[in-house]
PDB file of C-alpha atoms and ligand atoms in Angstrom:
ATOM      1  CA  MET K   1     -47.243 -48.747   3.431  1.00 86.00           C
ATOM      2  CA  ILE K   2     -51.025 -48.480   3.223  1.00 87.00           C
ATOM      3  CA  CYS K   3     -52.451 -50.572   6.039  1.00 93.00           C
ATOM      4  CA  HIS K   4     -51.022 -53.508   8.026  1.00 95.00           C
ATOM      5  CA  ARG K   5     -54.513 -54.865   8.571  1.00 96.00           C
ATOM      6  CA  LYS K   6     -55.183 -54.967   4.832  1.00 94.00           C
ATOM      7  CA  LEU K   7     -51.866 -56.756   4.311  1.00 94.00           C
ATOM      8  CA  TRP K   8     -52.652 -59.303   7.022  1.00 96.00           C
ATOM      9  CA  LEU K   9     -56.185 -59.990   5.730  1.00 95.00           C
ATOM     10  CA  PHE K  10     -55.026 -60.440   2.150  1.00 92.00           C
ATOM     11  CA  ALA K  11     -52.032 -62.621   3.087  1.00 93.00           C
ATOM     12  CA  ASN K  12     -54.197 -64.811   5.283  1.00 93.00           C
ATOM     13  CA  GLY K  13     -56.599 -65.724   2.522  1.00 88.00           C
ATOM     14  CA  MET K  14     -59.300 -63.102   2.974  1.00 85.00           C
ATOM     15  CA  GLY K  15     -58.989 -61.422  -0.402  1.00 73.00           C
ATOM     16  CA  MET K  16     -61.837 -59.180  -1.502  1.00 69.00           C
ATOM     17  CA  GLU K  17     -60.203 -57.452  -4.429  1.00 60.00           C
ATOM     18  CA  HIS K  18     -62.198 -59.449  -6.983  1.00 53.00           C
ATOM     19  CA  SER K  19     -65.491 -58.053  -5.692  1.00 54.00           C
ATOM     20  CA  SER K  20     -64.387 -54.467  -5.312  1.00 56.00           C
ATOM     21  CA  GLU K  21     -65.875 -51.909  -7.699  1.00 60.00           C
ATOM     22  CA  ILE K  22     -62.702 -49.855  -7.348  1.00 57.00           C
ATOM     23  CA  VAL K  23     -60.594 -52.755  -8.603  1.00 60.00           C
ATOM     24  CA  TYR K  24     -63.083 -53.254 -11.436  1.00 61.00           C
ATOM     25  CA  GLU K  25     -62.703 -49.589 -12.394  1.00 62.00           C
ATOM     26  CA  GLY K  26     -58.913 -50.048 -12.375  1.00 60.00           C
ATOM     27  CA  LYS K  27     -59.247 -53.017 -14.735  1.00 62.00           C
ATOM     28  CA  LEU K  28     -61.393 -50.944 -17.101  1.00 64.00           C
ATOM     29  CA  ILE K  29     -58.746 -48.216 -17.177  1.00 61.00           C
ATOM     30  CA  HIS K  30     -56.132 -50.859 -17.989  1.00 62.00           C
ATOM     31  CA  GLU K  31     -58.182 -52.242 -20.850  1.00 60.00           C
ATOM     32  CA  HIS K  32     -59.174 -48.891 -22.358  1.00 62.00           C
ATOM     33  CA  SER K  33     -55.818 -47.183 -21.930  1.00 60.00           C
ATOM     34  CA  TYR K  34     -53.908 -50.017 -23.548  1.00 58.00           C
ATOM     35  CA  VAL K  35     -56.307 -51.362 -26.111  1.00 54.00           C
ATOM     36  CA  LYS K  36     -54.029 -50.356 -29.011  1.00 60.00           C
ATOM     37  CA  ARG K  37     -50.791 -51.186 -27.247  1.00 64.00           C
ATOM     38  CA  SER K  38     -51.378 -54.722 -26.040  1.00 68.00           C
ATOM     39  CA  GLU K  39     -49.386 -56.386 -28.840  1.00 75.00           C
ATOM     40  CA  LYS K  40     -46.295 -54.458 -27.821  1.00 84.00           C
ATOM     41  CA  PHE K  41     -46.389 -55.770 -24.256  1.00 91.00           C
ATOM     42  CA  GLU K  42     -46.143 -59.112 -22.589  1.00 92.00           C
ATOM     43  CA  GLU K  43     -47.744 -60.277 -19.375  1.00 91.00           C
ATOM     44  CA  VAL K  44     -45.057 -61.688 -17.077  1.00 93.00           C
ATOM     45  CA  THR K  45     -45.563 -63.809 -13.951  1.00 94.00           C
ATOM     46  CA  LEU K  46     -42.378 -64.139 -11.938  1.00 93.00           C
ATOM     47  CA  GLY K  47     -41.387 -64.654  -8.286  1.00 90.00           C
ATOM     48  CA  GLY K  48     -44.852 -63.997  -6.877  1.00 89.00           C
ATOM     49  CA  ILE K  49     -45.596 -60.902  -8.984  1.00 94.00           C
ATOM     50  CA  LYS K  50     -47.664 -60.424 -12.136  1.00 93.00           C
ATOM     51  CA  VAL K  51     -46.672 -57.639 -14.500  1.00 94.00           C
ATOM     52  CA  ASP K  52     -49.383 -56.711 -16.998  1.00 89.00           C
ATOM     53  CA  TYR K  53     -47.300 -54.685 -19.428  1.00 94.00           C
ATOM     54  CA  TYR K  54     -43.652 -55.578 -20.008  1.00 96.00           C
ATOM     55  CA  ASP K  55     -41.912 -54.134 -23.022  1.00 95.00           C
ATOM     56  CA  LYS K  56     -39.310 -56.841 -23.588  1.00 94.00           C
ATOM     57  CA  LYS K  57     -37.567 -54.981 -26.403  1.00 94.00           C
ATOM     58  CA  ARG K  58     -36.934 -51.843 -24.330  1.00 95.00           C
ATOM     59  CA  LYS K  59     -36.816 -53.671 -20.966  1.00 96.00           C
ATOM     60  CA  VAL K  60     -39.451 -51.413 -19.464  1.00 97.00           C
ATOM     61  CA  ILE K  61     -42.262 -52.362 -17.078  1.00 97.00           C
ATOM     62  CA  HIS K  62     -45.347 -50.156 -17.454  1.00 95.00           C
ATOM     63  CA  GLU K  63     -47.655 -49.946 -14.439  1.00 94.00           C
ATOM     64  CA  VAL K  64     -50.989 -48.182 -14.925  1.00 92.00           C
ATOM     65  CA  LYS K  65     -52.771 -46.527 -11.996  1.00 90.00           C
ATOM     66  CA  LYS K  66     -56.356 -45.345 -11.925  1.00 84.00           C
ATOM     67  CA  SER K  67     -55.570 -42.941  -9.098  1.00 81.00           C
ATOM     68  CA  ASP K  68     -55.762 -39.187  -9.599  1.00 77.00           C
ATOM     69  CA  LYS K  69     -52.780 -38.643  -7.353  1.00 79.00           C
ATOM     70  CA  ILE K  70     -49.202 -39.850  -7.454  1.00 76.00           C
ATOM     71  CA  ASP K  71     -48.450 -42.079  -4.487  1.00 83.00           C
ATOM     72  CA  THR K  72     -45.171 -43.303  -2.946  1.00 91.00           C
ATOM     73  CA  ALA K  73     -46.693 -46.787  -2.561  1.00 91.00           C
ATOM     74  CA  HIS K  74     -47.141 -46.994  -6.358  1.00 94.00           C
ATOM     75  CA  GLU K  75     -43.461 -46.166  -6.815  1.00 95.00           C
ATOM     76  CA  TRP K  76     -42.390 -48.851  -4.320  1.00 96.00           C
ATOM     77  CA  GLN K  77     -44.645 -51.434  -5.956  1.00 95.00           C
ATOM     78  CA  LEU K  78     -42.864 -50.820  -9.254  1.00 97.00           C
ATOM     79  CA  LYS K  79     -39.437 -50.773  -7.584  1.00 98.00           C
ATOM     80  CA  TYR K  80     -40.275 -54.163  -6.127  1.00 97.00           C
ATOM     81  CA  TYR K  81     -41.109 -55.454  -9.617  1.00 97.00           C
ATOM     82  CA  LEU K  82     -37.702 -54.214 -10.827  1.00 98.00           C
ATOM     83  CA  TYR K  83     -36.087 -55.941  -7.849  1.00 97.00           C
ATOM     84  CA  VAL K  84     -37.806 -59.267  -8.647  1.00 97.00           C
ATOM     85  CA  PHE K  85     -36.760 -59.042 -12.316  1.00 97.00           C
ATOM     86  CA  GLU K  86     -33.186 -58.285 -11.287  1.00 97.00           C
ATOM     87  CA  ASN K  87     -33.105 -61.226  -8.856  1.00 96.00           C
ATOM     88  CA  ALA K  88     -34.324 -63.465 -11.683  1.00 96.00           C
ATOM     89  CA  GLY K  89     -31.281 -62.399 -13.722  1.00 96.00           C
ATOM     90  CA  ILE K  90     -33.055 -59.844 -15.954  1.00 95.00           C
ATOM     91  CA  GLU K  91     -30.731 -56.858 -15.605  1.00 93.00           C
ATOM     92  CA  GLY K  92     -31.194 -53.229 -16.637  1.00 95.00           C
ATOM     93  CA  VAL K  93     -34.994 -53.092 -16.419  1.00 97.00           C
ATOM     94  CA  THR K  94     -36.627 -49.724 -15.682  1.00 97.00           C
ATOM     95  CA  GLY K  95     -40.223 -48.791 -14.948  1.00 97.00           C
ATOM     96  CA  ILE K  96     -42.809 -46.244 -16.009  1.00 96.00           C
ATOM     97  CA  LEU K  97     -45.765 -45.387 -13.817  1.00 95.00           C
ATOM     98  CA  GLU K  98     -48.707 -44.207 -15.866  1.00 93.00           C
ATOM     99  CA  TYR K  99     -51.646 -42.155 -14.606  1.00 93.00           C
ATOM    100  CA  PRO K 100     -54.200 -41.950 -17.444  1.00 91.00           C
ATOM    101  CA  LYS K 101     -56.539 -39.722 -15.412  1.00 90.00           C
ATOM    102  CA  LEU K 102     -53.733 -37.221 -14.812  1.00 91.00           C
ATOM    103  CA  ARG K 103     -52.175 -37.707 -18.252  1.00 92.00           C
ATOM    104  CA  ARG K 104     -48.838 -38.084 -16.483  1.00 93.00           C
ATOM    105  CA  THR K 105     -46.027 -40.619 -16.449  1.00 93.00           C
ATOM    106  CA  SER K 106     -43.136 -41.027 -14.062  1.00 93.00           C
ATOM    107  CA  GLU K 107     -39.928 -42.994 -14.589  1.00 96.00           C
ATOM    108  CA  VAL K 108     -38.886 -45.387 -11.821  1.00 96.00           C
ATOM    109  CA  ILE K 109     -35.428 -46.867 -11.353  1.00 97.00           C
ATOM    110  CA  LEU K 110     -33.930 -49.092  -8.660  1.00 97.00           C
ATOM    111  CA  SER K 111     -31.014 -47.676  -6.626  1.00 97.00           C
ATOM    112  CA  GLU K 112     -28.662 -49.466  -4.270  1.00 97.00           C
ATOM    113  CA  ARG K 113     -30.435 -47.750  -1.365  1.00 98.00           C
ATOM    114  CA  ASP K 114     -33.803 -49.040  -2.677  1.00 98.00           C
ATOM    115  CA  ARG K 115     -32.466 -52.607  -2.706  1.00 97.00           C
ATOM    116  CA  GLU K 116     -31.455 -52.257   0.959  1.00 98.00           C
ATOM    117  CA  GLU K 117     -34.853 -50.756   1.837  1.00 97.00           C
ATOM    118  CA  ILE K 118     -36.697 -53.603   0.093  1.00 97.00           C
ATOM    119  CA  ILE K 119     -34.835 -56.186   2.202  1.00 97.00           C
ATOM    120  CA  ILE K 120     -36.010 -54.313   5.337  1.00 97.00           C
ATOM    121  CA  PHE K 121     -39.598 -54.070   3.990  1.00 95.00           C
ATOM    122  CA  GLU K 122     -39.653 -57.817   3.276  1.00 95.00           C
ATOM    123  CA  LYS K 123     -38.679 -58.541   6.873  1.00 97.00           C
ATOM    124  CA  GLU K 124     -41.332 -56.166   8.229  1.00 96.00           C
ATOM    125  CA  ILE K 125     -44.004 -57.601   5.906  1.00 95.00           C
ATOM    126  CA  SER K 126     -43.144 -61.118   7.008  1.00 96.00           C
ATOM    127  CA  GLU K 127     -43.579 -60.105  10.664  1.00 97.00           C
ATOM    128  CA  VAL K 128     -47.013 -58.590   9.950  1.00 97.00           C
ATOM    129  CA  ILE K 129     -48.405 -61.474   7.919  1.00 96.00           C
ATOM    130  CA  HIS K 130     -47.196 -64.130  10.360  1.00 97.00           C
ATOM    131  CA  SER K 131     -48.613 -62.325  13.362  1.00 96.00           C
ATOM    132  CA  GLU K 132     -51.273 -64.302  15.306  1.00 95.00           C
ATOM    133  CA  GLN K 133     -53.481 -61.238  15.618  1.00 95.00           C
ATOM    134  CA  CYS K 134     -55.127 -59.267  12.840  1.00 95.00           C
ATOM    135  CA  PRO K 135     -53.684 -55.715  13.170  1.00 96.00           C
ATOM    136  CA  ASP K 136     -55.930 -52.845  14.292  1.00 94.00           C
ATOM    137  CA  LYS K 137     -57.831 -50.720  11.812  1.00 93.00           C
ATOM    138  CA  THR K 138     -55.939 -47.851  10.228  1.00 89.00           C
ATOM    139  CA  GLU K 139     -59.027 -45.605  10.108  1.00 85.00           C
ATOM    140  CA  THR K 140     -57.830 -43.034   7.615  1.00 87.00           C
ATOM    141  CA  LYS K 141     -59.417 -41.629   4.472  1.00 86.00           C
ATOM    142  CA  ILE K 142     -57.956 -44.512   2.462  1.00 87.00           C
ATOM    143  CA  CYS K 143     -60.484 -46.809   4.172  1.00 92.00           C
ATOM    144  CA  ARG K 144     -63.287 -45.326   2.063  1.00 89.00           C
ATOM    145  CA  ASN K 145     -61.726 -46.753  -1.092  1.00 86.00           C
ATOM    146  CA  CYS K 146     -60.559 -50.035   0.420  1.00 91.00           C
ATOM    147  CA  SER K 147     -62.089 -53.358  -0.618  1.00 90.00           C
ATOM    148  CA  TYR K 148     -62.232 -54.336   3.090  1.00 93.00           C
ATOM    149  CA  TYR K 149     -64.270 -51.288   4.093  1.00 93.00           C
ATOM    150  CA  ASP K 150     -67.471 -53.237   4.765  1.00 91.00           C
ATOM    151  CA  PHE K 151     -65.544 -55.927   6.601  1.00 91.00           C
ATOM    152  CA  CYS K 152     -63.841 -53.378   8.875  1.00 94.00           C
ATOM    153  CA  PHE K 153     -66.651 -50.908   9.393  1.00 92.00           C
ATOM    154  CA  SER K 154     -69.972 -52.706   9.035  1.00 86.00           C
ATOM    155  CA  GLY K 155     -72.296 -51.222  11.615  1.00 67.00           C
ATOM    156  CA  GLU K 156     -70.002 -48.263  12.233  1.00 65.00           C
ATOM    157  CA  GLU K 157     -69.897 -44.740  10.835  1.00 58.00           C
ATOM    158  CA  MET K 158     -66.532 -43.174  10.074  1.00 54.00           C
ATOM    159  CA  ASP K 159     -66.089 -39.433  10.818  1.00 54.00           C
TER     160      ASP K 159
HETATM  161  S1  SF4 M   1     -60.787 -50.512   5.555  1.00 90.05           S
HETATM  162 FE1  SF4 M   1     -59.111 -49.299   6.421  1.00 90.05          FE
HETATM  163  S2  SF4 M   1     -58.536 -50.429   8.294  1.00 90.05           S
HETATM  164 FE2  SF4 M   1     -59.734 -51.827   7.013  1.00 90.05          FE
HETATM  165  S3  SF4 M   1     -58.217 -52.952   5.835  1.00 90.05           S
HETATM  166 FE3  SF4 M   1     -58.893 -51.226   4.576  1.00 90.05          FE
HETATM  167  S4  SF4 M   1     -57.423 -49.589   4.975  1.00 90.05           S
HETATM  168 FE4  SF4 M   1     -57.199 -51.102   6.590  1.00 90.05          FE
END
């Protein structure tokens, strides 16, 4: 949903997230926003995903975003988490997207239509990551905040 090139690079072992200042800022928001709530939540690793804040008692996954705007990709990320939980036999889980900078939350649920869409996305993702060629640059404003910015644009100036 964001950039096929980013997906391909990450899936093919060229991860840069650990060195990105933006990711570091996101981690700080996680730690500071949840410092008093950590005992209530569990970290869950399941089916290739890692959920930082799962409220087992209420069956709610909390996903915290540092962004100052609500994004469809955030919603689909959380829907995918719900899908993975469901496929692992954990039924009735819902999600809450949290935007500490905006002081907003948004409830996320998984519909039958979403399940069908996710199956299509998985097929499309598989095609991208198994492609021989690294996809072309997206070259949109999201590049400025991407951990691959230097990799994609070293020696170039974006407009
Ligand atoms: S910098 Fe832009 S083109 Fe390069 S991977 Fe990131 S989003 Fe894609």
